[in-house]
mmCIF file of C-alpha atoms in Angstrom:
data_model
loop_
_atom_site.group_PDB
_atom_site.id
_atom_site.type_symbol
_atom_site.label_atom_id
_atom_site.label_comp_id
_atom_site.label_asym_id
_atom_site.label_seq_id
_atom_site.Cartn_x
_atom_site.Cartn_y
_atom_site.Cartn_z
ATOM 1 C CA MET A 8 53.302 38.013 -57.246
ATOM 2 C CA THR A 9 52.775 34.856 -55.262
ATOM 3 C CA GLN A 10 51.693 31.814 -57.229
ATOM 4 C CA ASP A 11 48.570 31.131 -55.173
ATOM 5 C CA ARG A 12 47.044 34.579 -55.758
ATOM 6 C CA SER A 13 45.512 36.022 -58.900
ATOM 7 C CA PRO A 14 46.589 39.480 -60.132
ATOM 8 C CA THR A 15 43.263 40.861 -58.896
ATOM 9 C CA GLU A 16 43.847 39.436 -55.420
ATOM 10 C CA GLU A 17 47.344 40.954 -55.368
ATOM 11 C CA VAL A 18 45.964 44.397 -56.270
ATOM 12 C CA MET A 19 43.241 44.088 -53.637
ATOM 13 C CA LYS A 20 45.864 43.148 -51.037
ATOM 14 C CA LEU A 21 47.954 46.192 -52.017
ATOM 15 C CA ALA A 22 44.886 48.445 -51.777
ATOM 16 C CA ALA A 23 44.182 47.130 -48.274
ATOM 17 C CA ILE A 24 47.803 47.733 -47.256
ATOM 18 C CA ALA A 25 47.716 51.288 -48.646
ATOM 19 C CA LEU A 26 44.497 51.961 -46.755
ATOM 20 C CA SER A 27 45.905 50.593 -43.492
ATOM 21 C CA LEU A 28 49.041 52.739 -43.864
ATOM 22 C CA ASN A 29 47.034 55.853 -44.783
ATOM 23 C CA VAL A 30 48.850 56.045 -48.122
ATOM 24 C CA ARG A 31 47.369 57.030 -51.469
ATOM 25 C CA LEU A 32 48.783 55.223 -54.481
ATOM 26 C CA ARG A 33 48.464 57.560 -57.459
ATOM 27 C CA SER A 34 50.245 55.799 -60.329
ATOM 28 C CA SER A 35 52.535 52.816 -60.745
ATOM 29 C CA ASP A 36 53.758 50.202 -63.176
ATOM 30 C CA MET A 37 55.848 48.422 -60.535
ATOM 31 C CA PRO A 38 55.253 44.823 -59.455
ATOM 32 C CA VAL A 39 52.966 44.636 -56.422
ATOM 33 C CA ASP A 40 55.673 43.353 -54.045
ATOM 34 C CA MET A 41 57.924 46.317 -54.880
ATOM 35 C CA GLN A 42 55.046 48.743 -54.376
ATOM 36 C CA GLU A 43 54.323 47.190 -51.002
ATOM 37 C CA ARG A 44 57.984 47.562 -49.969
ATOM 38 C CA ALA A 45 57.990 51.256 -50.958
ATOM 39 C CA LEU A 46 54.756 52.023 -49.116
ATOM 40 C CA ARG A 47 55.772 50.197 -45.938
ATOM 41 C CA TYR A 48 59.294 51.651 -45.952
ATOM 42 C CA ALA A 49 58.104 55.235 -46.452
ATOM 43 C CA ARG A 50 55.382 54.949 -43.797
ATOM 44 C CA SER A 51 57.788 53.423 -41.274
ATOM 45 C CA PHE A 52 60.406 56.104 -42.031
ATOM 46 C CA LEU A 53 57.920 58.923 -41.472
ATOM 47 C CA ASP A 54 56.556 57.337 -38.286
ATOM 48 C CA ASP A 55 60.020 56.945 -36.742
ATOM 49 C CA PRO A 56 60.340 59.687 -34.081
ATOM 50 C CA SER A 57 64.147 59.453 -34.091
ATOM 51 C CA ILE A 58 64.276 60.715 -37.696
ATOM 52 C CA SER A 59 62.996 64.206 -36.955
ATOM 53 C CA SER A 60 64.414 66.536 -34.347
ATOM 54 C CA ALA A 61 61.611 69.071 -34.812
ATOM 55 C CA PRO A 62 59.224 69.423 -31.855
ATOM 56 C CA LYS A 63 56.127 68.679 -33.930
ATOM 57 C CA HIS A 64 57.842 65.903 -35.929
ATOM 58 C CA ARG A 65 57.782 67.638 -39.291
ATOM 59 C CA PRO A 66 59.025 65.152 -41.902
ATOM 60 C CA ASN A 67 62.121 66.013 -43.911
ATOM 61 C CA PRO A 68 61.380 65.143 -47.573
ATOM 62 C CA THR A 69 65.079 65.097 -48.509
ATOM 63 C CA LEU A 70 65.888 62.495 -45.866
ATOM 64 C CA LEU A 71 62.923 60.377 -46.957
ATOM 65 C CA ALA A 72 63.940 60.577 -50.638
ATOM 66 C CA ARG A 73 67.525 59.605 -49.839
ATOM 67 C CA ALA A 74 66.502 56.718 -47.580
ATOM 68 C CA LEU A 75 63.968 55.298 -50.057
ATOM 69 C CA LYS A 76 66.441 55.595 -52.942
ATOM 70 C CA LYS A 77 69.159 53.802 -50.933
ATOM 71 C CA GLU A 78 66.714 51.074 -49.876
ATOM 72 C CA PHE A 79 65.697 50.365 -53.471
ATOM 73 C CA ASP A 80 69.304 50.582 -54.729
ATOM 74 C CA SER A 81 70.361 47.957 -52.184
ATOM 75 C CA VAL A 82 67.418 45.606 -52.755
ATOM 76 C CA TYR A 83 66.711 45.987 -56.501
ATOM 77 C CA GLY A 84 70.021 47.232 -57.953
ATOM 78 C CA VAL A 85 71.370 50.706 -58.659
ATOM 79 C CA ALA A 86 69.916 53.635 -60.601
ATOM 80 C CA TRP A 87 66.838 54.387 -58.480
ATOM 81 C CA HIS A 88 65.784 58.008 -58.059
ATOM 82 C CA CYS A 89 63.351 59.535 -55.605
ATOM 83 C CA VAL A 90 61.705 62.940 -55.351
ATOM 84 C CA ALA A 91 59.691 63.828 -52.251
ATOM 85 C CA GLY A 92 58.001 67.048 -51.273
ATOM 86 C CA LYS A 93 54.802 69.022 -50.892
ATOM 87 C CA SER A 94 54.810 70.807 -54.244
ATOM 88 C CA PHE A 95 56.798 69.863 -57.332
ATOM 89 C CA GLY A 96 56.405 68.963 -60.954
ATOM 90 C CA SER A 97 58.141 66.142 -62.735
ATOM 91 C CA PHE A 98 58.434 64.497 -66.102
ATOM 92 C CA VAL A 99 60.704 61.456 -66.073
ATOM 93 C CA THR A 100 61.782 58.598 -68.287
ATOM 94 C CA HIS A 101 61.925 55.329 -66.397
ATOM 95 C CA SER A 102 62.642 51.676 -66.967
ATOM 96 C CA PRO A 103 59.581 49.461 -67.542
ATOM 97 C CA GLY A 104 58.235 48.231 -64.206
ATOM 98 C CA GLY A 105 60.185 50.887 -62.336
ATOM 99 C CA PHE A 106 57.820 53.787 -61.607
ATOM 100 C CA MET A 107 55.672 54.691 -58.623
ATOM 101 C CA TYR A 108 53.923 57.880 -57.519
ATOM 102 C CA PHE A 109 52.204 57.992 -54.138
ATOM 103 C CA SER A 110 51.402 60.299 -51.253
ATOM 104 C CA ILE A 111 51.574 59.985 -47.489
ATOM 105 C CA ASP A 112 50.002 62.640 -45.311
ATOM 106 C CA SER A 113 50.977 65.906 -47.045
ATOM 107 C CA LEU A 114 54.052 64.515 -48.860
ATOM 108 C CA PHE A 115 54.141 63.324 -52.460
ATOM 109 C CA ILE A 116 56.751 60.794 -53.575
ATOM 110 C CA VAL A 117 57.973 59.798 -57.036
ATOM 111 C CA LEU A 118 60.215 56.732 -57.122
ATOM 112 C CA PHE A 119 61.655 55.507 -60.422
ATOM 113 C CA LYS A 120 64.466 53.489 -61.937
ATOM 114 C CA THR A 121 66.545 54.322 -64.981
ATOM 115 C CA GLU A 122 68.742 52.060 -67.051
ATOM 116 C CA VAL A 123 72.475 52.437 -66.587
ATOM 117 C CA LYS A 124 74.878 51.575 -69.384
ATOM 118 C CA MET A 125 78.626 51.594 -69.047
ATOM 119 C CA VAL A 126 80.326 53.959 -71.492
ATOM 120 C CA THR A 127 83.450 52.261 -72.799
ATOM 121 C CA GLU A 128 84.452 54.725 -75.493
ATOM 122 C CA LEU A 129 83.212 57.976 -76.975
ATOM 123 C CA GLU A 130 80.965 57.868 -80.000
ATOM 124 C CA PRO A 131 82.497 59.592 -83.072
ATOM 125 C CA SER A 132 79.870 62.386 -83.049
ATOM 126 C CA SER A 133 80.597 63.266 -79.400
ATOM 127 C CA GLN A 134 84.380 63.588 -79.732
ATOM 128 C CA ILE A 135 85.764 67.112 -79.543
ATOM 129 C CA SER A 136 87.803 68.236 -82.532
#
């Protein structure tokens, strides 16, 4: 959030951006700037005619999910996950401030981050006898 804007102004700005991009934000606990990056990146990806080889430019949800995940991994650190499609269910555990669910056209997108911990040695209960 920028220092010269109130939280309400930030949310109103995000709503205006979503409206201009024809995106519907469904649920999120992400900071506004991260939400804006996700919305703009996804919209630009889907609008890029070089992405799809289909005659009617049918979006490929797998390519979108991979691209959005890689974008967030590179900008905000590893352990981002993305699911995109027209019909799916999900129930995920995510890091605080790392969840977003939105739709563009007929695609629904879930983007979330999980915590990664390095395993240095096996716990006694998980060792095989």
